[in-house]
Amino acid sequence: NAGVTQTPKFRILKIGQSMTLQCTQDMNHNYMYWYRQDPGMGLKLIYYSVGAGITDKGEVPNGYNVSRSTTEDFPLRLELAAPSQTSVYFCASSYRDRNSPLHFGNGTRLTVT
Amino acid sequence: GQQLNQSPQSMFIQEGEDVSMNCTSSSIFNTWLWYKQDPGEGPVLLIALYKAGELTSNGRLTAQFGITRKDSFLNISASIPSDVGIYFCAGRLTGTASKLTFGTGTRLQVTL
């Protein structure tokens, strides 16, 4: 019973490099989300998806891109990494029901130097 | 964007003491959720609240959905060392079925 799985757990990037953070869930959830968590702060929504082929911006989408080709996977792409993107990134998923709580992965800690 | 004011920011308490924390908003929410985050892990759901005035317990934890729908509180009774962590409130605004807004967290430290 894996739930929400994120890879990698840690990554160090140089400024200007690109990378993809992977997220997969095995709960057949329709909705998936990407949040970032900066030190001492709550979680800020980057992008979300209500189903395969559908994505939408959250509060802080600049510098990121997403795709949702399958129900299970929701990768987050950083094209030109910047120090401001140093953060812990959490992927989450939920059922379509508006009352459904979010289930989170264990996060990816990204440092951009 | 929408923000939730969560207080206190941090608490240092002794084992066995009760704990209370709360979240307030200027907007009306139709769902309140309380999460706990342990170091190096993602948030884990503790309690979900769906109706104004609702009071729900989960073991030593009790949470309430404020009757104005703009606030919620979480109480932990008889704290134990494993209660250490960061507690987040999260709310779902009316009309936003898919998005949660998170508070800034309450860091709880428990001393023996």
PDB file of N, CA, C and O in Angstrom, chain A residues 23-85:
ATOM      1  N   CYS A  23       6.116  12.126  -9.184  1.00  0.00           N
ATOM      2  CA  CYS A  23       5.088  11.812  -8.190  1.00  0.00           C
ATOM      3  C   CYS A  23       4.151  10.783  -8.797  1.00  0.00           C
ATOM      4  O   CYS A  23       3.661  10.978  -9.924  1.00  0.00           O
ATOM      5  N   THR A  24       3.866   9.730  -8.052  1.00  0.00           N
ATOM      6  CA  THR A  24       2.906   8.738  -8.494  1.00  0.00           C
ATOM      7  C   THR A  24       2.053   8.292  -7.313  1.00  0.00           C
ATOM      8  O   THR A  24       2.531   8.246  -6.189  1.00  0.00           O
ATOM      9  N   GLN A  25       0.777   8.010  -7.599  1.00  0.00           N
ATOM     10  CA  GLN A  25      -0.117   7.538  -6.541  1.00  0.00           C
ATOM     11  C   GLN A  25      -0.878   6.317  -7.045  1.00  0.00           C
ATOM     12  O   GLN A  25      -1.209   6.227  -8.230  1.00  0.00           O
ATOM     13  N   ASP A  26      -1.145   5.401  -6.092  1.00  0.00           N
ATOM     14  CA  ASP A  26      -1.785   4.139  -6.467  1.00  0.00           C
ATOM     15  C   ASP A  26      -3.167   4.018  -5.840  1.00  0.00           C
ATOM     16  O   ASP A  26      -3.672   2.907  -5.640  1.00  0.00           O
ATOM     17  N   MET A  27      -3.783   5.159  -5.511  1.00  0.00           N
ATOM     18  CA  MET A  27      -5.085   5.141  -4.847  1.00  0.00           C
ATOM     19  C   MET A  27      -6.222   5.490  -5.795  1.00  0.00           C
ATOM     20  O   MET A  27      -7.358   5.686  -5.363  1.00  0.00           O
ATOM     21  N   ASN A  28      -5.903   5.619  -7.078  1.00  0.00           N
ATOM     22  CA  ASN A  28      -6.891   5.967  -8.097  1.00  0.00           C
ATOM     23  C   ASN A  28      -7.564   7.315  -7.791  1.00  0.00           C
ATOM     24  O   ASN A  28      -8.760   7.493  -8.058  1.00  0.00           O
ATOM     25  N   HIS A  29      -6.771   8.239  -7.233  1.00  0.00           N
ATOM     26  CA  HIS A  29      -7.299   9.569  -6.945  1.00  0.00           C
ATOM     27  C   HIS A  29      -7.355  10.402  -8.223  1.00  0.00           C
ATOM     28  O   HIS A  29      -6.443  10.380  -9.048  1.00  0.00           O
ATOM     29  N   ASN A  30      -8.431  11.176  -8.344  1.00  0.00           N
ATOM     30  CA  ASN A  30      -8.552  12.046  -9.515  1.00  0.00           C
ATOM     31  C   ASN A  30      -7.672  13.281  -9.388  1.00  0.00           C
ATOM     32  O   ASN A  30      -7.062  13.738 -10.340  1.00  0.00           O
ATOM     33  N   TYR A  31      -7.649  13.858  -8.176  1.00  0.00           N
ATOM     34  CA  TYR A  31      -6.978  15.135  -7.985  1.00  0.00           C
ATOM     35  C   TYR A  31      -5.553  14.916  -7.511  1.00  0.00           C
ATOM     36  O   TYR A  31      -5.298  14.081  -6.637  1.00  0.00           O
ATOM     37  N   MET A  32      -4.636  15.700  -8.077  1.00  0.00           N
ATOM     38  CA  MET A  32      -3.255  15.687  -7.618  1.00  0.00           C
ATOM     39  C   MET A  32      -2.736  17.115  -7.521  1.00  0.00           C
ATOM     40  O   MET A  32      -3.225  17.997  -8.229  1.00  0.00           O
ATOM     41  N   TYR A  33      -1.740  17.309  -6.636  1.00  0.00           N
ATOM     42  CA  TYR A  33      -1.294  18.658  -6.301  1.00  0.00           C
ATOM     43  C   TYR A  33       0.225  18.667  -6.107  1.00  0.00           C
ATOM     44  O   TYR A  33       0.803  17.660  -5.691  1.00  0.00           O
ATOM     45  N   TRP A  34       0.806  19.817  -6.347  1.00  0.00           N
ATOM     46  CA  TRP A  34       2.191  20.066  -5.955  1.00  0.00           C
ATOM     47  C   TRP A  34       2.224  21.298  -5.049  1.00  0.00           C
ATOM     48  O   TRP A  34       1.702  22.356  -5.400  1.00  0.00           O
ATOM     49  N   TYR A  35       2.847  21.112  -3.876  1.00  0.00           N
ATOM     50  CA  TYR A  35       3.059  22.199  -2.932  1.00  0.00           C
ATOM     51  C   TYR A  35       4.556  22.375  -2.701  1.00  0.00           C
ATOM     52  O   TYR A  35       5.334  21.434  -2.826  1.00  0.00           O
ATOM     53  N   ARG A  36       4.936  23.582  -2.316  1.00  0.00           N
ATOM     54  CA  ARG A  36       6.284  23.809  -1.815  1.00  0.00           C
ATOM     55  C   ARG A  36       6.194  24.333  -0.386  1.00  0.00           C
ATOM     56  O   ARG A  36       5.231  25.026  -0.010  1.00  0.00           O
ATOM     57  N   GLN A  37       7.188  23.960   0.413  1.00  0.00           N
ATOM     58  CA  GLN A  37       7.221  24.367   1.816  1.00  0.00           C
ATOM     59  C   GLN A  37       8.567  24.998   2.101  1.00  0.00           C
ATOM     60  O   GLN A  37       9.601  24.329   2.063  1.00  0.00           O
ATOM     61  N   ASP A  38       8.545  26.281   2.395  1.00  0.00           N
ATOM     62  CA  ASP A  38       9.763  27.002   2.744  1.00  0.00           C
ATOM     63  C   ASP A  38       9.917  26.995   4.268  1.00  0.00           C
ATOM     64  O   ASP A  38       8.918  26.876   4.994  1.00  0.00           O
ATOM     65  N   PRO A  39      11.132  27.149   4.771  1.00  0.00           N
ATOM     66  CA  PRO A  39      11.364  27.042   6.220  1.00  0.00           C
ATOM     67  C   PRO A  39      10.437  27.952   7.020  1.00  0.00           C
ATOM     68  O   PRO A  39      10.325  29.149   6.737  1.00  0.00           O
ATOM     69  N   GLY A  40       9.795  27.380   8.023  1.00  0.00           N
ATOM     70  CA  GLY A  40       8.927  28.161   8.906  1.00  0.00           C
ATOM     71  C   GLY A  40       7.632  28.619   8.277  1.00  0.00           C
ATOM     72  O   GLY A  40       6.907  29.428   8.863  1.00  0.00           O
ATOM     73  N   MET A  41       7.337  28.093   7.094  1.00  0.00           N
ATOM     74  CA  MET A  41       6.127  28.543   6.390  1.00  0.00           C
ATOM     75  C   MET A  41       5.182  27.360   6.175  1.00  0.00           C
ATOM     76  O   MET A  41       5.558  26.205   6.271  1.00  0.00           O
ATOM     77  N   GLY A  42       3.968  27.693   5.844  1.00  0.00           N
ATOM     78  CA  GLY A  42       3.012  26.653   5.457  1.00  0.00           C
ATOM     79  C   GLY A  42       3.273  26.220   4.026  1.00  0.00           C
ATOM     80  O   GLY A  42       4.253  26.613   3.404  1.00  0.00           O
ATOM     81  N   LEU A  43       2.387  25.414   3.526  1.00  0.00           N
ATOM     82  CA  LEU A  43       2.523  24.908   2.161  1.00  0.00           C
ATOM     83  C   LEU A  43       1.835  25.842   1.170  1.00  0.00           C
ATOM     84  O   LEU A  43       0.721  26.305   1.406  1.00  0.00           O
ATOM     85  N   LYS A  44       2.532  26.096   0.068  1.00  0.00           N
ATOM     86  CA  LYS A  44       1.974  26.949  -0.984  1.00  0.00           C
ATOM     87  C   LYS A  44       1.715  26.083  -2.215  1.00  0.00           C
ATOM     88  O   LYS A  44       2.591  25.332  -2.646  1.00  0.00           O
ATOM     89  N   LEU A  45       0.541  26.248  -2.806  1.00  0.00           N
ATOM     90  CA  LEU A  45       0.156  25.434  -3.951  1.00  0.00           C
ATOM     91  C   LEU A  45       0.827  25.950  -5.222  1.00  0.00           C
ATOM     92  O   LEU A  45       0.705  27.129  -5.565  1.00  0.00           O
ATOM     93  N   ILE A  46       1.500  25.044  -5.941  1.00  0.00           N
ATOM     94  CA  ILE A  46       2.192  25.414  -7.178  1.00  0.00           C
ATOM     95  C   ILE A  46       1.276  25.154  -8.375  1.00  0.00           C
ATOM     96  O   ILE A  46       0.974  26.052  -9.156  1.00  0.00           O
ATOM     97  N   TYR A  47       0.878  23.912  -8.543  1.00  0.00           N
ATOM     98  CA  TYR A  47      -0.022  23.487  -9.607  1.00  0.00           C
ATOM     99  C   TYR A  47      -0.910  22.378  -9.059  1.00  0.00           C
ATOM    100  O   TYR A  47      -0.557  21.701  -8.100  1.00  0.00           O
ATOM    101  N   TYR A  48      -2.047  22.183  -9.718  1.00  0.00           N
ATOM    102  CA  TYR A  48      -2.889  21.058  -9.379  1.00  0.00           C
ATOM    103  C   TYR A  48      -3.552  20.514 -10.639  1.00  0.00           C
ATOM    104  O   TYR A  48      -3.543  21.157 -11.704  1.00  0.00           O
ATOM    105  N   SER A  49      -4.122  19.317 -10.493  1.00  0.00           N
ATOM    106  CA  SER A  49      -4.771  18.663 -11.629  1.00  0.00           C
ATOM    107  C   SER A  49      -6.017  17.944 -11.135  1.00  0.00           C
ATOM    108  O   SER A  49      -5.973  17.247 -10.109  1.00  0.00           O
ATOM    109  N   VAL A  50      -7.115  18.109 -11.846  1.00  0.00           N
ATOM    110  CA  VAL A  50      -8.370  17.451 -11.444  1.00  0.00           C
ATOM    111  C   VAL A  50      -8.611  16.175 -12.233  1.00  0.00           C
ATOM    112  O   VAL A  50      -9.620  15.497 -12.030  1.00  0.00           O
ATOM    113  N   GLY A  51      -7.682  15.835 -13.109  1.00  0.00           N
ATOM    114  CA  GLY A  51      -7.813  14.602 -13.861  1.00  0.00           C
ATOM    115  C   GLY A  51      -6.784  14.559 -14.973  1.00  0.00           C
ATOM    116  O   GLY A  51      -6.145  15.574 -15.283  1.00  0.00           O
ATOM    117  N   ALA A  52      -6.624  13.395 -15.585  1.00  0.00           N
ATOM    118  CA  ALA A  52      -5.655  13.242 -16.669  1.00  0.00           C
ATOM    119  C   ALA A  52      -5.956  14.244 -17.774  1.00  0.00           C
ATOM    120  O   ALA A  52      -7.104  14.415 -18.189  1.00  0.00           O
ATOM    121  N   GLY A  53      -4.902  14.930 -18.214  1.00  0.00           N
ATOM    122  CA  GLY A  53      -5.029  15.909 -19.281  1.00  0.00           C
ATOM    123  C   GLY A  53      -5.440  17.300 -18.846  1.00  0.00           C
ATOM    124  O   GLY A  53      -5.527  18.215 -19.674  1.00  0.00           O
ATOM    125  N   ILE A  54      -5.701  17.479 -17.551  1.00  0.00           N
ATOM    126  CA  ILE A  54      -6.173  18.781 -17.050  1.00  0.00           C
ATOM    127  C   ILE A  54      -5.247  19.264 -15.936  1.00  0.00           C
ATOM    128  O   ILE A  54      -5.035  18.557 -14.948  1.00  0.00           O
ATOM    129  N   THR A  55      -4.675  20.459 -16.108  1.00  0.00           N
ATOM    130  CA  THR A  55      -3.846  21.043 -15.063  1.00  0.00           C
ATOM    131  C   THR A  55      -4.209  22.513 -14.897  1.00  0.00           C
ATOM    132  O   THR A  55      -4.741  23.134 -15.837  1.00  0.00           O
ATOM    133  N   ASP A  56      -3.894  23.059 -13.731  1.00  0.00           N
ATOM    134  CA  ASP A  56      -4.195  24.471 -13.491  1.00  0.00           C
ATOM    135  C   ASP A  56      -3.202  25.044 -12.498  1.00  0.00           C
ATOM    136  O   ASP A  56      -2.611  24.304 -11.696  1.00  0.00           O
ATOM    137  N   LYS A  57      -3.009  26.371 -12.575  1.00  0.00           N
ATOM    138  CA  LYS A  57      -2.032  27.033 -11.723  1.00  0.00           C
ATOM    139  C   LYS A  57      -2.580  27.207 -10.308  1.00  0.00           C
ATOM    140  O   LYS A  57      -3.773  27.440 -10.115  1.00  0.00           O
ATOM    141  N   GLY A  58      -1.639  27.142  -9.351  1.00  0.00           N
ATOM    142  CA  GLY A  58      -1.966  27.455  -7.976  1.00  0.00           C
ATOM    143  C   GLY A  58      -1.494  28.858  -7.634  1.00  0.00           C
ATOM    144  O   GLY A  58      -1.505  29.751  -8.481  1.00  0.00           O
ATOM    145  N   GLU A  59      -1.037  29.034  -6.384  1.00  0.00           N
ATOM    146  CA  GLU A  59      -0.601  30.364  -5.932  1.00  0.00           C
ATOM    147  C   GLU A  59       0.739  30.783  -6.499  1.00  0.00           C
ATOM    148  O   GLU A  59       0.977  31.966  -6.755  1.00  0.00           O
ATOM    149  N   VAL A  60       1.675  29.825  -6.640  1.00  0.00           N
ATOM    150  CA  VAL A  60       3.069  30.154  -6.979  1.00  0.00           C
ATOM    151  C   VAL A  60       3.563  29.325  -8.156  1.00  0.00           C
ATOM    152  O   VAL A  60       4.528  28.564  -8.041  1.00  0.00           O
ATOM    153  N   PRO A  61       2.976  29.455  -9.359  1.00  0.00           N
ATOM    154  CA  PRO A  61       3.335  28.581 -10.477  1.00  0.00           C
ATOM    155  C   PRO A  61       4.577  29.002 -11.263  1.00  0.00           C
ATOM    156  O   PRO A  61       5.122  28.193 -12.030  1.00  0.00           O
ATOM    157  N   ASN A  62       5.042  30.249 -11.092  1.00  0.00           N
ATOM    158  CA  ASN A  62       6.126  30.745 -11.946  1.00  0.00           C
ATOM    159  C   ASN A  62       7.408  29.939 -11.763  1.00  0.00           C
ATOM    160  O   ASN A  62       7.866  29.715 -10.654  1.00  0.00           O
ATOM    161  N   GLY A  63       7.993  29.532 -12.890  1.00  0.00           N
ATOM    162  CA  GLY A  63       9.226  28.761 -12.867  1.00  0.00           C
ATOM    163  C   GLY A  63       9.011  27.259 -12.894  1.00  0.00           C
ATOM    164  O   GLY A  63       9.987  26.498 -12.866  1.00  0.00           O
ATOM    165  N   TYR A  64       7.753  26.843 -12.948  1.00  0.00           N
ATOM    166  CA  TYR A  64       7.418  25.407 -12.923  1.00  0.00           C
ATOM    167  C   TYR A  64       6.482  25.060 -14.073  1.00  0.00           C
ATOM    168  O   TYR A  64       5.756  25.915 -14.574  1.00  0.00           O
ATOM    169  N   ASN A  65       6.514  23.783 -14.442  1.00  0.00           N
ATOM    170  CA  ASN A  65       5.539  23.253 -15.379  1.00  0.00           C
ATOM    171  C   ASN A  65       5.116  21.863 -14.931  1.00  0.00           C
ATOM    172  O   ASN A  65       5.885  21.169 -14.260  1.00  0.00           O
ATOM    173  N   VAL A  66       3.906  21.476 -15.303  1.00  0.00           N
ATOM    174  CA  VAL A  66       3.406  20.146 -14.955  1.00  0.00           C
ATOM    175  C   VAL A  66       2.725  19.533 -16.164  1.00  0.00           C
ATOM    176  O   VAL A  66       2.392  20.210 -17.133  1.00  0.00           O
ATOM    177  N   SER A  67       2.515  18.228 -16.065  1.00  0.00           N
ATOM    178  CA  SER A  67       1.721  17.503 -17.057  1.00  0.00           C
ATOM    179  C   SER A  67       0.997  16.391 -16.329  1.00  0.00           C
ATOM    180  O   SER A  67       1.414  15.950 -15.251  1.00  0.00           O
ATOM    181  N   ARG A  68      -0.081  15.921 -16.893  1.00  0.00           N
ATOM    182  CA  ARG A  68      -0.837  14.822 -16.277  1.00  0.00           C
ATOM    183  C   ARG A  68      -1.356  13.933 -17.405  1.00  0.00           C
ATOM    184  O   ARG A  68      -2.492  14.027 -17.838  1.00  0.00           O
ATOM    185  N   SER A  69      -0.487  13.036 -17.863  1.00  0.00           N
ATOM    186  CA  SER A  69      -0.864  12.162 -18.966  1.00  0.00           C
ATOM    187  C   SER A  69      -1.611  10.916 -18.473  1.00  0.00           C
ATOM    188  O   SER A  69      -2.337  10.283 -19.250  1.00  0.00           O
ATOM    189  N   THR A  70      -1.435  10.558 -17.206  1.00  0.00           N
ATOM    190  CA  THR A  70      -2.145   9.413 -16.635  1.00  0.00           C
ATOM    191  C   THR A  70      -2.756   9.813 -15.302  1.00  0.00           C
ATOM    192  O   THR A  70      -2.367  10.822 -14.709  1.00  0.00           O
ATOM    193  N   THR A  71      -3.684   9.011 -14.806  1.00  0.00           N
ATOM    194  CA  THR A  71      -4.265   9.273 -13.485  1.00  0.00           C
ATOM    195  C   THR A  71      -3.220   9.165 -12.386  1.00  0.00           C
ATOM    196  O   THR A  71      -3.253   9.892 -11.399  1.00  0.00           O
ATOM    197  N   GLU A  72      -2.256   8.241 -12.568  1.00  0.00           N
ATOM    198  CA  GLU A  72      -1.313   7.932 -11.491  1.00  0.00           C
ATOM    199  C   GLU A  72      -0.189   8.943 -11.331  1.00  0.00           C
ATOM    200  O   GLU A  72       0.342   9.124 -10.233  1.00  0.00           O
ATOM    201  N   ASP A  73       0.262   9.564 -12.429  1.00  0.00           N
ATOM    202  CA  ASP A  73       1.505  10.335 -12.401  1.00  0.00           C
ATOM    203  C   ASP A  73       1.277  11.827 -12.594  1.00  0.00           C
ATOM    204  O   ASP A  73       0.470  12.239 -13.434  1.00  0.00           O
ATOM    205  N   PHE A  74       2.062  12.609 -11.872  1.00  0.00           N
ATOM    206  CA  PHE A  74       1.931  14.073 -11.951  1.00  0.00           C
ATOM    207  C   PHE A  74       3.319  14.684 -11.739  1.00  0.00           C
ATOM    208  O   PHE A  74       3.646  15.182 -10.665  1.00  0.00           O
ATOM    209  N   PRO A  75       4.176  14.661 -12.757  1.00  0.00           N
ATOM    210  CA  PRO A  75       5.533  15.186 -12.601  1.00  0.00           C
ATOM    211  C   PRO A  75       5.570  16.714 -12.606  1.00  0.00           C
ATOM    212  O   PRO A  75       4.763  17.370 -13.274  1.00  0.00           O
ATOM    213  N   LEU A  76       6.524  17.258 -11.860  1.00  0.00           N
ATOM    214  CA  LEU A  76       6.747  18.715 -11.777  1.00  0.00           C
ATOM    215  C   LEU A  76       8.101  19.017 -12.401  1.00  0.00           C
ATOM    216  O   LEU A  76       9.111  18.443 -12.016  1.00  0.00           O
ATOM    217  N   ARG A  77       8.118  19.954 -13.333  1.00  0.00           N
ATOM    218  CA  ARG A  77       9.325  20.260 -14.079  1.00  0.00           C
ATOM    219  C   ARG A  77       9.841  21.648 -13.700  1.00  0.00           C
ATOM    220  O   ARG A  77       9.070  22.623 -13.682  1.00  0.00           O
ATOM    221  N   LEU A  78      11.150  21.720 -13.399  1.00  0.00           N
ATOM    222  CA  LEU A  78      11.828  23.001 -13.237  1.00  0.00           C
ATOM    223  C   LEU A  78      12.757  23.167 -14.437  1.00  0.00           C
ATOM    224  O   LEU A  78      13.638  22.337 -14.663  1.00  0.00           O
ATOM    225  N   GLU A  79      12.556  24.208 -15.221  1.00  0.00           N
ATOM    226  CA  GLU A  79      13.330  24.352 -16.451  1.00  0.00           C
ATOM    227  C   GLU A  79      14.658  25.073 -16.231  1.00  0.00           C
ATOM    228  O   GLU A  79      15.680  24.672 -16.753  1.00  0.00           O
ATOM    229  N   LEU A  80      14.652  26.154 -15.494  1.00  0.00           N
ATOM    230  CA  LEU A  80      15.866  26.946 -15.242  1.00  0.00           C
ATOM    231  C   LEU A  80      15.922  27.211 -13.736  1.00  0.00           C
ATOM    232  O   LEU A  80      15.382  28.189 -13.256  1.00  0.00           O
ATOM    233  N   ALA A  81      16.567  26.308 -13.014  1.00  0.00           N
ATOM    234  CA  ALA A  81      16.533  26.393 -11.562  1.00  0.00           C
ATOM    235  C   ALA A  81      17.142  27.691 -11.048  1.00  0.00           C
ATOM    236  O   ALA A  81      18.186  28.153 -11.553  1.00  0.00           O
ATOM    237  N   ALA A  82      16.494  28.257 -10.034  1.00  0.00           N
ATOM    238  CA  ALA A  82      16.948  29.481  -9.396  1.00  0.00           C
ATOM    239  C   ALA A  82      17.037  29.264  -7.889  1.00  0.00           C
ATOM    240  O   ALA A  82      16.314  28.407  -7.349  1.00  0.00           O
ATOM    241  N   PRO A  83      17.903  30.005  -7.196  1.00  0.00           N
ATOM    242  CA  PRO A  83      18.017  29.830  -5.742  1.00  0.00           C
ATOM    243  C   PRO A  83      16.682  29.971  -5.011  1.00  0.00           C
ATOM    244  O   PRO A  83      16.466  29.312  -3.984  1.00  0.00           O
ATOM    245  N   SER A  84      15.779  30.785  -5.548  1.00  0.00           N
ATOM    246  CA  SER A  84      14.477  30.970  -4.904  1.00  0.00           C
ATOM    247  C   SER A  84      13.628  29.701  -4.928  1.00  0.00           C
ATOM    248  O   SER A  84      12.603  29.618  -4.242  1.00  0.00           O
ATOM    249  N   GLN A  85      14.048  28.721  -5.723  1.00  0.00           N
ATOM    250  CA  GLN A  85      13.304  27.461  -5.781  1.00  0.00           C
ATOM    251  C   GLN A  85      13.842  26.425  -4.794  1.00  0.00           C
ATOM    252  O   GLN A  85      13.342  25.290  -4.756  1.00  0.00           O
TER     253      GLN A  85
END
